[in-house]
Short mmCIF file of C-alpha atoms in Angstrom, two decimals:
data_model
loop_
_atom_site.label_atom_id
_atom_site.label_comp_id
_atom_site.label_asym_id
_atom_site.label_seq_id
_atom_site.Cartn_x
_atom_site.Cartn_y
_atom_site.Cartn_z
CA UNK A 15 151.18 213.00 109.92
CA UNK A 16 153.78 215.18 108.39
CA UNK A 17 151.45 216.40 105.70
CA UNK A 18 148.80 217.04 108.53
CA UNK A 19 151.31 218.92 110.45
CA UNK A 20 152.62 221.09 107.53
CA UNK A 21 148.85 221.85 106.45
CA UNK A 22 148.36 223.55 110.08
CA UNK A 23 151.61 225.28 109.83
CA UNK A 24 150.48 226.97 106.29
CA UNK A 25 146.70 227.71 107.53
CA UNK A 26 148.43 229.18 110.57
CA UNK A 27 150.28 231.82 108.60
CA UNK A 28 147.45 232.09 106.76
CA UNK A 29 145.45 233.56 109.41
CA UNK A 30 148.33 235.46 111.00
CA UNK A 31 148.80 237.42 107.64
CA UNK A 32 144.95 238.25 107.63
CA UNK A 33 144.81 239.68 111.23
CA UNK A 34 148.52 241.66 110.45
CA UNK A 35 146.78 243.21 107.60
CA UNK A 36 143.10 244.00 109.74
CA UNK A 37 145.70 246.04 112.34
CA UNK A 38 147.17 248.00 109.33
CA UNK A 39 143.87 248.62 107.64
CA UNK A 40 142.18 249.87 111.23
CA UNK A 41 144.76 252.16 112.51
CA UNK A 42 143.35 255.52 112.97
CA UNK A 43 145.37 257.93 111.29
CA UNK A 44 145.18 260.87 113.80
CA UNK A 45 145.58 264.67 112.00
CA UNK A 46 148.01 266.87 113.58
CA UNK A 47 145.54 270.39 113.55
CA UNK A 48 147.70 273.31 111.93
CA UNK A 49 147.57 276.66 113.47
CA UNK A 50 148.64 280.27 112.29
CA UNK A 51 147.16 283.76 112.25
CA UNK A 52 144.26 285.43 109.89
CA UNK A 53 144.75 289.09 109.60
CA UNK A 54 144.90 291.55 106.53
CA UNK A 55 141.95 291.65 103.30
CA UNK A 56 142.34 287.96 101.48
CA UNK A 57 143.76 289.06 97.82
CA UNK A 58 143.52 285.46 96.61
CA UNK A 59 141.57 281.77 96.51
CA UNK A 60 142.72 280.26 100.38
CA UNK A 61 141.83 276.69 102.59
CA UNK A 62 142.72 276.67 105.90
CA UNK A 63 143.24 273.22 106.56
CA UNK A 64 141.56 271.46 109.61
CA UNK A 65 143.17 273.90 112.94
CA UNK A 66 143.29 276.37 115.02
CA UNK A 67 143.79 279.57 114.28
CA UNK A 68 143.80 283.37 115.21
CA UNK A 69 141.46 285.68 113.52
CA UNK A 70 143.06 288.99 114.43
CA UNK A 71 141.22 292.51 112.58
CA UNK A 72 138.26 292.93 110.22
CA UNK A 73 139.24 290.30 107.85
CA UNK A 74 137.38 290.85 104.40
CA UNK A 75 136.72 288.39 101.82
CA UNK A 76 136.74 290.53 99.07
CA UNK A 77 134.81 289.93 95.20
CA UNK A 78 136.28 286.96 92.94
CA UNK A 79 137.73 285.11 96.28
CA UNK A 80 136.93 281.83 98.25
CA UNK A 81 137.92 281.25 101.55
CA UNK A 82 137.53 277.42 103.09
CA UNK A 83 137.74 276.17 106.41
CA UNK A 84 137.64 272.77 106.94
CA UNK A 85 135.68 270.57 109.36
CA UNK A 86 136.66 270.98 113.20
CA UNK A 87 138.90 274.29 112.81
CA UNK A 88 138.65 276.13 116.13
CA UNK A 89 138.63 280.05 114.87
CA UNK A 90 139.34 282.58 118.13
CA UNK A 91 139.37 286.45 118.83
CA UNK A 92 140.82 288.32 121.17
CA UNK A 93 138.91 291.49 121.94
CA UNK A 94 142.37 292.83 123.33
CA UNK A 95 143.50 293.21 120.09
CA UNK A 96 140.56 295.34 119.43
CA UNK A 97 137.51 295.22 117.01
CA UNK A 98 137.91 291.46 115.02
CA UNK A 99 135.23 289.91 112.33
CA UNK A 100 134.88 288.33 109.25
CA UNK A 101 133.50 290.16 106.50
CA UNK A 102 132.44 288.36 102.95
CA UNK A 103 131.79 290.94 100.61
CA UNK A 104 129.38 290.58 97.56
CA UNK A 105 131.27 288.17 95.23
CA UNK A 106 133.66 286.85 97.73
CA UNK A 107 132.63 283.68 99.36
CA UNK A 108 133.00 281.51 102.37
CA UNK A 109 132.70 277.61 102.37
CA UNK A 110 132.66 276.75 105.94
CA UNK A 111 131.28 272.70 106.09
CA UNK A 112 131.51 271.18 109.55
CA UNK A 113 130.00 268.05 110.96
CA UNK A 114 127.57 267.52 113.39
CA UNK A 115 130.88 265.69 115.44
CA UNK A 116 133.31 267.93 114.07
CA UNK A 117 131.55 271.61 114.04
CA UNK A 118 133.59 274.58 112.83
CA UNK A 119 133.45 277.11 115.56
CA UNK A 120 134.58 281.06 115.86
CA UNK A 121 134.83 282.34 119.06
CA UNK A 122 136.20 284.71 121.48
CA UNK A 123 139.21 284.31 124.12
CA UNK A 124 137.91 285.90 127.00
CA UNK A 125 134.23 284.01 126.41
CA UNK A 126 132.66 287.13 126.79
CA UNK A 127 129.32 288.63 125.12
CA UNK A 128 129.63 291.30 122.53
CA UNK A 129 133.72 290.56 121.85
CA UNK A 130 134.03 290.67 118.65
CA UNK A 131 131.66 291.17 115.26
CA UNK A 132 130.56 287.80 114.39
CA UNK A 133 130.38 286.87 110.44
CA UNK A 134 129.22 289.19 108.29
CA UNK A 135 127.99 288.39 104.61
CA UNK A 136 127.15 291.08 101.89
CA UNK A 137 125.84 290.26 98.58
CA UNK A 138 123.37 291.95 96.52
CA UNK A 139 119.85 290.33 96.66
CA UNK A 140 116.45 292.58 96.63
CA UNK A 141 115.46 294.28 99.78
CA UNK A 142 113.31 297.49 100.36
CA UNK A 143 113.73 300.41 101.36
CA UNK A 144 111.29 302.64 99.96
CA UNK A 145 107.62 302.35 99.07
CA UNK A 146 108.25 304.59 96.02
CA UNK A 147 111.31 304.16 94.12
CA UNK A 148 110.89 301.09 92.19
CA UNK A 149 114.34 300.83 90.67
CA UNK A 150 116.78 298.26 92.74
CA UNK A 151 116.88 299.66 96.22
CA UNK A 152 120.04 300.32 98.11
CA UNK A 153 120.74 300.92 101.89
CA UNK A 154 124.01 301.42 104.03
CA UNK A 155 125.00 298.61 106.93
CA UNK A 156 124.84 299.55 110.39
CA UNK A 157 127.99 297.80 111.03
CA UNK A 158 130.59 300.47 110.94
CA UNK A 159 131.39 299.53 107.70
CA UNK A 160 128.49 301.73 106.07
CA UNK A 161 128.73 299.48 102.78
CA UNK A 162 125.78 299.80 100.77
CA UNK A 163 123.98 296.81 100.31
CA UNK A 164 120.91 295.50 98.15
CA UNK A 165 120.19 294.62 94.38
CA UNK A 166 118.55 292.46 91.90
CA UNK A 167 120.46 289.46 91.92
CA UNK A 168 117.77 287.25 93.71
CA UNK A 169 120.19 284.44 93.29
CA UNK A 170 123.25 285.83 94.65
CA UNK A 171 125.86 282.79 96.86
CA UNK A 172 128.07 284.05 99.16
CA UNK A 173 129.17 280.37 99.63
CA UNK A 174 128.31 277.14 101.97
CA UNK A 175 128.20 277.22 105.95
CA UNK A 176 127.08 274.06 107.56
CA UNK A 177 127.66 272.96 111.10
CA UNK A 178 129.07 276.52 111.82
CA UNK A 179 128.59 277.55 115.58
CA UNK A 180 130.05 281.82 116.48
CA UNK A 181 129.96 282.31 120.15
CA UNK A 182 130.34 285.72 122.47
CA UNK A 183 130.18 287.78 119.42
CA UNK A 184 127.41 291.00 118.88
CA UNK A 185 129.96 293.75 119.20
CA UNK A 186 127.85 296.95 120.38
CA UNK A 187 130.09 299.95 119.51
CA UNK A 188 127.59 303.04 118.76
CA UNK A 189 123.76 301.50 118.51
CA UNK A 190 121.99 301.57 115.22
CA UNK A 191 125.11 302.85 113.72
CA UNK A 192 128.17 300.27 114.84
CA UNK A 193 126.38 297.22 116.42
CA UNK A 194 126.56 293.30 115.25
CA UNK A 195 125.56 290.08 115.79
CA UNK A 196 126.13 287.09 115.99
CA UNK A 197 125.29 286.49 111.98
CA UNK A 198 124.40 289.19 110.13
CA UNK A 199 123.28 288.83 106.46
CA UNK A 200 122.99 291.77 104.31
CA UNK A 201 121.01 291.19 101.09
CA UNK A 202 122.32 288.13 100.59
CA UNK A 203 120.51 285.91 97.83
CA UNK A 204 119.12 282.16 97.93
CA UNK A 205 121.99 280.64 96.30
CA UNK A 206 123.51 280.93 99.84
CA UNK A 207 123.32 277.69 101.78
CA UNK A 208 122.74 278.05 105.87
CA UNK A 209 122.53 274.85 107.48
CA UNK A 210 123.19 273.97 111.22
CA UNK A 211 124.30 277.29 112.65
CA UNK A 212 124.62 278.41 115.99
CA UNK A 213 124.88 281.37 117.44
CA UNK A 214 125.41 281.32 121.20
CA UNK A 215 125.66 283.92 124.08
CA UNK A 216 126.50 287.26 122.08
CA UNK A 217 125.01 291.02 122.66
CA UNK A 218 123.07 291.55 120.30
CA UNK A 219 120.91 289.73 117.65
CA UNK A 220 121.85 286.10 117.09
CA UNK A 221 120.75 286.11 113.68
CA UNK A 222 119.76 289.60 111.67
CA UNK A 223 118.85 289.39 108.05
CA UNK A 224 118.86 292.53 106.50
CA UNK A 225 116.49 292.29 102.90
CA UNK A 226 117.53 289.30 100.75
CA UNK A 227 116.32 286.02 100.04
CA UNK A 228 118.84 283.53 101.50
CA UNK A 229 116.89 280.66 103.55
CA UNK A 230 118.19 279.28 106.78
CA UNK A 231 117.80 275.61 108.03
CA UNK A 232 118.51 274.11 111.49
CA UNK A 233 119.40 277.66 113.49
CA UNK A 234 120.28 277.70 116.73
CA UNK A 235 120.14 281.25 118.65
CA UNK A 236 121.30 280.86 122.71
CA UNK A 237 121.15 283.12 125.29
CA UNK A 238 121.80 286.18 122.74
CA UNK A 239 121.02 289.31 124.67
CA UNK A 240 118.83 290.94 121.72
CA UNK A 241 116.72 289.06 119.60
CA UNK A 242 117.16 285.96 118.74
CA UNK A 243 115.80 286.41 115.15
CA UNK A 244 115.65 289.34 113.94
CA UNK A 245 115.22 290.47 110.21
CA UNK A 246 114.45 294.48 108.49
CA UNK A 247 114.46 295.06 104.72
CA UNK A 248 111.87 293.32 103.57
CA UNK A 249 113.77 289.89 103.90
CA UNK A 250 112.02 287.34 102.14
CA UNK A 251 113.79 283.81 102.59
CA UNK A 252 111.33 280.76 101.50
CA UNK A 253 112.94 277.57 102.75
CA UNK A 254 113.39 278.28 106.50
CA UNK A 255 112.37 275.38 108.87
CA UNK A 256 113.48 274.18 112.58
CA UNK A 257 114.77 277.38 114.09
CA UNK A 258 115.56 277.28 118.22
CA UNK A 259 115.18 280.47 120.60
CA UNK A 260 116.48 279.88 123.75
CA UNK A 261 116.38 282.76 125.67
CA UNK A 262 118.22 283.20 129.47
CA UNK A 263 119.33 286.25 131.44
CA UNK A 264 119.02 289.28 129.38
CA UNK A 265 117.15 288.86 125.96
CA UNK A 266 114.38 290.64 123.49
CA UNK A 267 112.17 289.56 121.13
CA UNK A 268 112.42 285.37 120.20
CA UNK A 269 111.57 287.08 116.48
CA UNK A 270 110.85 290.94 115.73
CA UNK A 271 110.52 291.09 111.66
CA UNK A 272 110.17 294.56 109.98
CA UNK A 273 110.08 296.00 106.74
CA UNK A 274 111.54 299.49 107.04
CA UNK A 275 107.74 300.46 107.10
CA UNK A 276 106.96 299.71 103.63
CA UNK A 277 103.93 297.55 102.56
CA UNK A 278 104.97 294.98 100.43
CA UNK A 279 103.98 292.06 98.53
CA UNK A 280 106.25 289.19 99.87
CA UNK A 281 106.99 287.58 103.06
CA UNK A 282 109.25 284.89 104.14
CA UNK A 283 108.64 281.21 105.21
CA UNK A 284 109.39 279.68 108.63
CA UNK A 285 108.57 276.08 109.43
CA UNK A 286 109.07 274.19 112.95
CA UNK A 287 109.88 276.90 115.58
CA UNK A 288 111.05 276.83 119.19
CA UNK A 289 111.20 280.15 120.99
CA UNK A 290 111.83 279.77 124.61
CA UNK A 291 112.29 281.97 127.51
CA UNK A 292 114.21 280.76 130.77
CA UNK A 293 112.07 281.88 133.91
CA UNK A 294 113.55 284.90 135.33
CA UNK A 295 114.98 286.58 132.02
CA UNK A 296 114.71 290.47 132.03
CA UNK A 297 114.65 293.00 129.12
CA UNK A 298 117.47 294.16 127.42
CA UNK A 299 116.62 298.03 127.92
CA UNK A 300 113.99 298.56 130.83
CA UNK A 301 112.14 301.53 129.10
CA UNK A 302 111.00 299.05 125.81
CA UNK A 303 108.51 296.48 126.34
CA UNK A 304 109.95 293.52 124.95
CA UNK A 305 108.87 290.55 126.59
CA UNK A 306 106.89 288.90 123.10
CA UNK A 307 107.69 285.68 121.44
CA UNK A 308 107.05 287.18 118.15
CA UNK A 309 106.80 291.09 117.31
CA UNK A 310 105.81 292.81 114.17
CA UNK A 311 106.60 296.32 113.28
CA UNK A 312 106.94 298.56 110.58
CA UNK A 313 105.36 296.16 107.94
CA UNK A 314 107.36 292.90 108.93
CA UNK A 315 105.28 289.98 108.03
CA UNK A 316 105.54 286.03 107.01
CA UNK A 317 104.02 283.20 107.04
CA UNK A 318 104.99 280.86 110.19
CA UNK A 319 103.68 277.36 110.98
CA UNK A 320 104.13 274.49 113.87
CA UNK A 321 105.59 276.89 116.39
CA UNK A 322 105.93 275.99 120.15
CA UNK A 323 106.11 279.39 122.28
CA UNK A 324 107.00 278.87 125.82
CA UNK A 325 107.89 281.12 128.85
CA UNK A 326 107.09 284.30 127.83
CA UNK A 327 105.30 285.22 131.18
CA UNK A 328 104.94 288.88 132.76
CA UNK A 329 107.98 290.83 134.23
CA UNK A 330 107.55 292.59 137.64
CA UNK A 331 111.44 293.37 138.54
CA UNK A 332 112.57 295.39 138.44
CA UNK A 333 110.13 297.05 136.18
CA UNK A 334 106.72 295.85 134.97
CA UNK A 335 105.83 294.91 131.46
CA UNK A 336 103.46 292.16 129.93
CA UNK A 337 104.74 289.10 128.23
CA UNK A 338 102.92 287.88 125.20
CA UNK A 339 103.38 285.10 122.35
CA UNK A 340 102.56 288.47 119.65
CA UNK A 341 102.75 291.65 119.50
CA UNK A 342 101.75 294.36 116.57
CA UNK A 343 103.56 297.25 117.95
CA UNK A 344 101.91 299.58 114.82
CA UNK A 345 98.57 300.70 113.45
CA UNK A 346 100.00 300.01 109.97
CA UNK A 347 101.25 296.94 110.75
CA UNK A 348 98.20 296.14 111.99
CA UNK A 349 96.01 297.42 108.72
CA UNK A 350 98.03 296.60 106.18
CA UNK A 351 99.68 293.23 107.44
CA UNK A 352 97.32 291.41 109.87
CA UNK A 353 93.96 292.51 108.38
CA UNK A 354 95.71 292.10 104.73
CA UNK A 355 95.99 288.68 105.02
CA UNK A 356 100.10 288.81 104.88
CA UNK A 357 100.97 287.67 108.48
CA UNK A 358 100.11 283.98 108.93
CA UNK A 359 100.31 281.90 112.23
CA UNK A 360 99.46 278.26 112.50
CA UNK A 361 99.73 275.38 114.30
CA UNK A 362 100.48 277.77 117.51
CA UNK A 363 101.16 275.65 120.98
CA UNK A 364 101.45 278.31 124.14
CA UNK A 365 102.56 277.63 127.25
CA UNK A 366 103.70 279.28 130.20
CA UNK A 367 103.15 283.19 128.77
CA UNK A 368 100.53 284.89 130.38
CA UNK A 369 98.85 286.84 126.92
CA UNK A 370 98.49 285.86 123.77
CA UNK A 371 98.09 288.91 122.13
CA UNK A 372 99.60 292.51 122.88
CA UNK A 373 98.08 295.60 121.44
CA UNK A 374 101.24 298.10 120.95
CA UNK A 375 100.33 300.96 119.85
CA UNK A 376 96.66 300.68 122.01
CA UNK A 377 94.79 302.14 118.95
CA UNK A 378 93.90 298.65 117.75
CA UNK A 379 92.80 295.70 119.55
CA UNK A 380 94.98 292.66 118.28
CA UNK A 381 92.64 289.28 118.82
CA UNK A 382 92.37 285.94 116.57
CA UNK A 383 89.38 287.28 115.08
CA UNK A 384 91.21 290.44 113.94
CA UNK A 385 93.65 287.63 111.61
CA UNK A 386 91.74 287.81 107.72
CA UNK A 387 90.78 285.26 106.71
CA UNK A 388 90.46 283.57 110.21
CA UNK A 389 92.55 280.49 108.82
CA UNK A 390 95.98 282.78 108.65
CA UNK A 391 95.68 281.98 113.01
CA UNK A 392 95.11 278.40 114.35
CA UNK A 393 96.58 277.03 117.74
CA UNK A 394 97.16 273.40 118.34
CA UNK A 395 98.34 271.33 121.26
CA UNK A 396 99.87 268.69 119.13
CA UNK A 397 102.10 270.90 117.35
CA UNK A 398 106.46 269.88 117.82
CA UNK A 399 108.23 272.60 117.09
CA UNK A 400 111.84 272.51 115.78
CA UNK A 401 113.25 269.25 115.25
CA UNK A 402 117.22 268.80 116.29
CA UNK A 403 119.52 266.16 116.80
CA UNK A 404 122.32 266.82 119.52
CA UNK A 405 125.45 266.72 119.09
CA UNK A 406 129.16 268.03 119.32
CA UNK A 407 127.60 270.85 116.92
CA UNK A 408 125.35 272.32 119.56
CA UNK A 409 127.72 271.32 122.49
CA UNK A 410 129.41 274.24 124.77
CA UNK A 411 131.88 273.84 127.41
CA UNK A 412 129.80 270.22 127.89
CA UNK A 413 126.17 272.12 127.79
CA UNK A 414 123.91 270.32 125.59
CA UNK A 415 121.87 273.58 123.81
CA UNK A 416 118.67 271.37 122.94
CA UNK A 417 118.71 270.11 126.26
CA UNK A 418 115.50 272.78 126.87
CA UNK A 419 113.71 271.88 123.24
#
């Protein structure tokens, strides 16, 4: 019986030990977030450990440096201060990984569009700018910062963002000559990875590629008051899929893709595309028409596929214009790019817009027959769109932004 006894007694502490240990092994370890300021040009290699922080200035990144911000970091402005972004110039890079639970996210104190100048990458991939000069072409950025941008260095990396979200940014100072968005990419080249970005409620673009051939994956534009897409330059990105447009209030174009009016021989790639329009949105600038899905001018092209256009419906106040899934706003757009076989749109689903197609310039009439060959346009009711998964990455103030896909 004593035996017995003393064999319960050991098993018993047995047991007790394990569960001790299970506590131990489970308890969360909960990071204390650092904080601090970000102001001056980086002169050196820096990681900005998970926090919040102040971004204060036009912060450059310059050649030969990496900054890092890790997962969850909270980044804000304060337009108070007065003008605030983050440059990377060509050679300098920014590794900026999130999670789809723990996003990293710049933003703006006052939460209000046009704040502050977004993230701005340079780097030195091809774009065009000329139809003649065939040496590497050059051009100078309409951010304030007139830095000349372009190259030959297809493969240029101006780092890693993933599960990056910038909100109230698109700083309009002087426009065409000091405007940004929320993401603006000059040149930059396809060793660039963009995965999971957001850009929500700024004043101009949400996302403006100007020449290069970075690709981006998974892009969220929201209720930016310009286009939600928007690309010049001859940008020629190959790997894009499941880009969102949601468009409320004041907006553009979903996409308006240019070229600088040059006819070239390239054209980017977009799979799986959203572009929405909330009922009652109104033009940016009542004297343009821009009320299309998708606009082509001055020799933009590409080649687009599954695409889901919705809500792009007539305005009558307080102006009239015409709403339309595409528009060629140019006769040479319209010769050299739709009847040269180098604008390609399939697997269309419309809904909710009142035209199809929108003759710009009203010297051509743009029609599915006028697509050669006849295969480069094809609707379908069964096509999806962009494919998202929610989450804390595409979460505002408790607003689910794929709520609408």
């Amino acid at each position: 019986m004593k035996k017995f006894a003393l064999g319960l007694a050991i098993l018993a502490s047995i047991f007790t030990g394990c569960s001790s240990d299970d506590e131990e092994t489970s308890t969360p370890i909960i990071k204390v977030p650092a904080s601090g300021e970000i102001t001056g040009d980086f002169t050196a290699n820096k990681t900005f450990a998970y926090g919040n922080y102040t971004l204060k200035g036009m912060v450059k990144i310059p050649n030969g440096v990496t900054v890092t911000f890790e997962a969850g970091s909270t980044i804000t402005c304060d337009n108070a201060t007065g003008e605030n972004g983050l440059i990377v110039l060509n050679g300098g890079k920014l590794i900026a990984v999130g999670t789809a639970d723990a996003p990293i996210v710049f933003t703006e104190k006052s939460k209000t569009a046009g704040s502050w100048a977004g993230i701005i990458m340079y780097g030195d991939a091809p774009i065009v700018n000329s139809a003649v000069n065939p040496a590497p072409q050059t051009s100078t950025s309409e951010d304030g910062l007139s830095l000349v941008y372009g190259g030959s260095n297809a493969g240029h990396n101006g780092g890693t963002l993933k599960y990056v979200r910038v909100e109230y940014a698109g700083q309009v100072i002087t426009t065409n000559n000091k405007e940004h968005n929320g993401f603006s990419f000059y040149s930059v080249g396809s060793g660039t990875v963009l995965e999971n970005l957001v850009s929500y409620m700024g004043n101009d673009d949400g996302f403006e590629f100007y020449g290069g051939t970075v690709s981006g994956k998974n892009l969220v534009s929201y209720g930016n008051k310009d286009d939600a897409f928007d690309w010049q330059d001859g940008w020629r990105g190959q790997l894009n899929t499941n880009w969102y447009a949601y468009q409320v209030g004041t907006a553009n174009y979903g996409i308006e893709a240019e070229a600088k009016g040059v006819n070239n021989a390239f054209w980017p790639v977009v799979t799986n595309i959203t572009l929405k329009r909330a009922a009652g949105t109104v033009t940016e600038a009542q004297s343009e028409i821009q009320l299309d899905a998708i606009q082509f001018k001055k020799e933009g092209n590409g080649d687009f596929s599954n695409i889901v256009i919705d809500g792009y419906k007539n305005q009558t106040s307080p102006s009239s214009r015409n709403g339309g899934a595409v528009q060629v706003l140019d006769l040479n757009t319209y010769n050299n790019q739709i009847a040269g076989g180098k604008i390609k749109l399939n697997n269309v689903k419309i809904s909710n817009t009142d035209n199809t197609f929108i003759s710009g310039a009203g010297t051509f009439t743009l029609q599915a027959s006028s697509f050669n060959p006849n295969s480069n346009w094809s609707t379908s009711a069964s096509s999806t769109g962009t494919s998202l998964s929610a989450g804390p990455w595409a979460t505002v103030n408790g607003v689910n932004l794929l709520s609408n896909l």
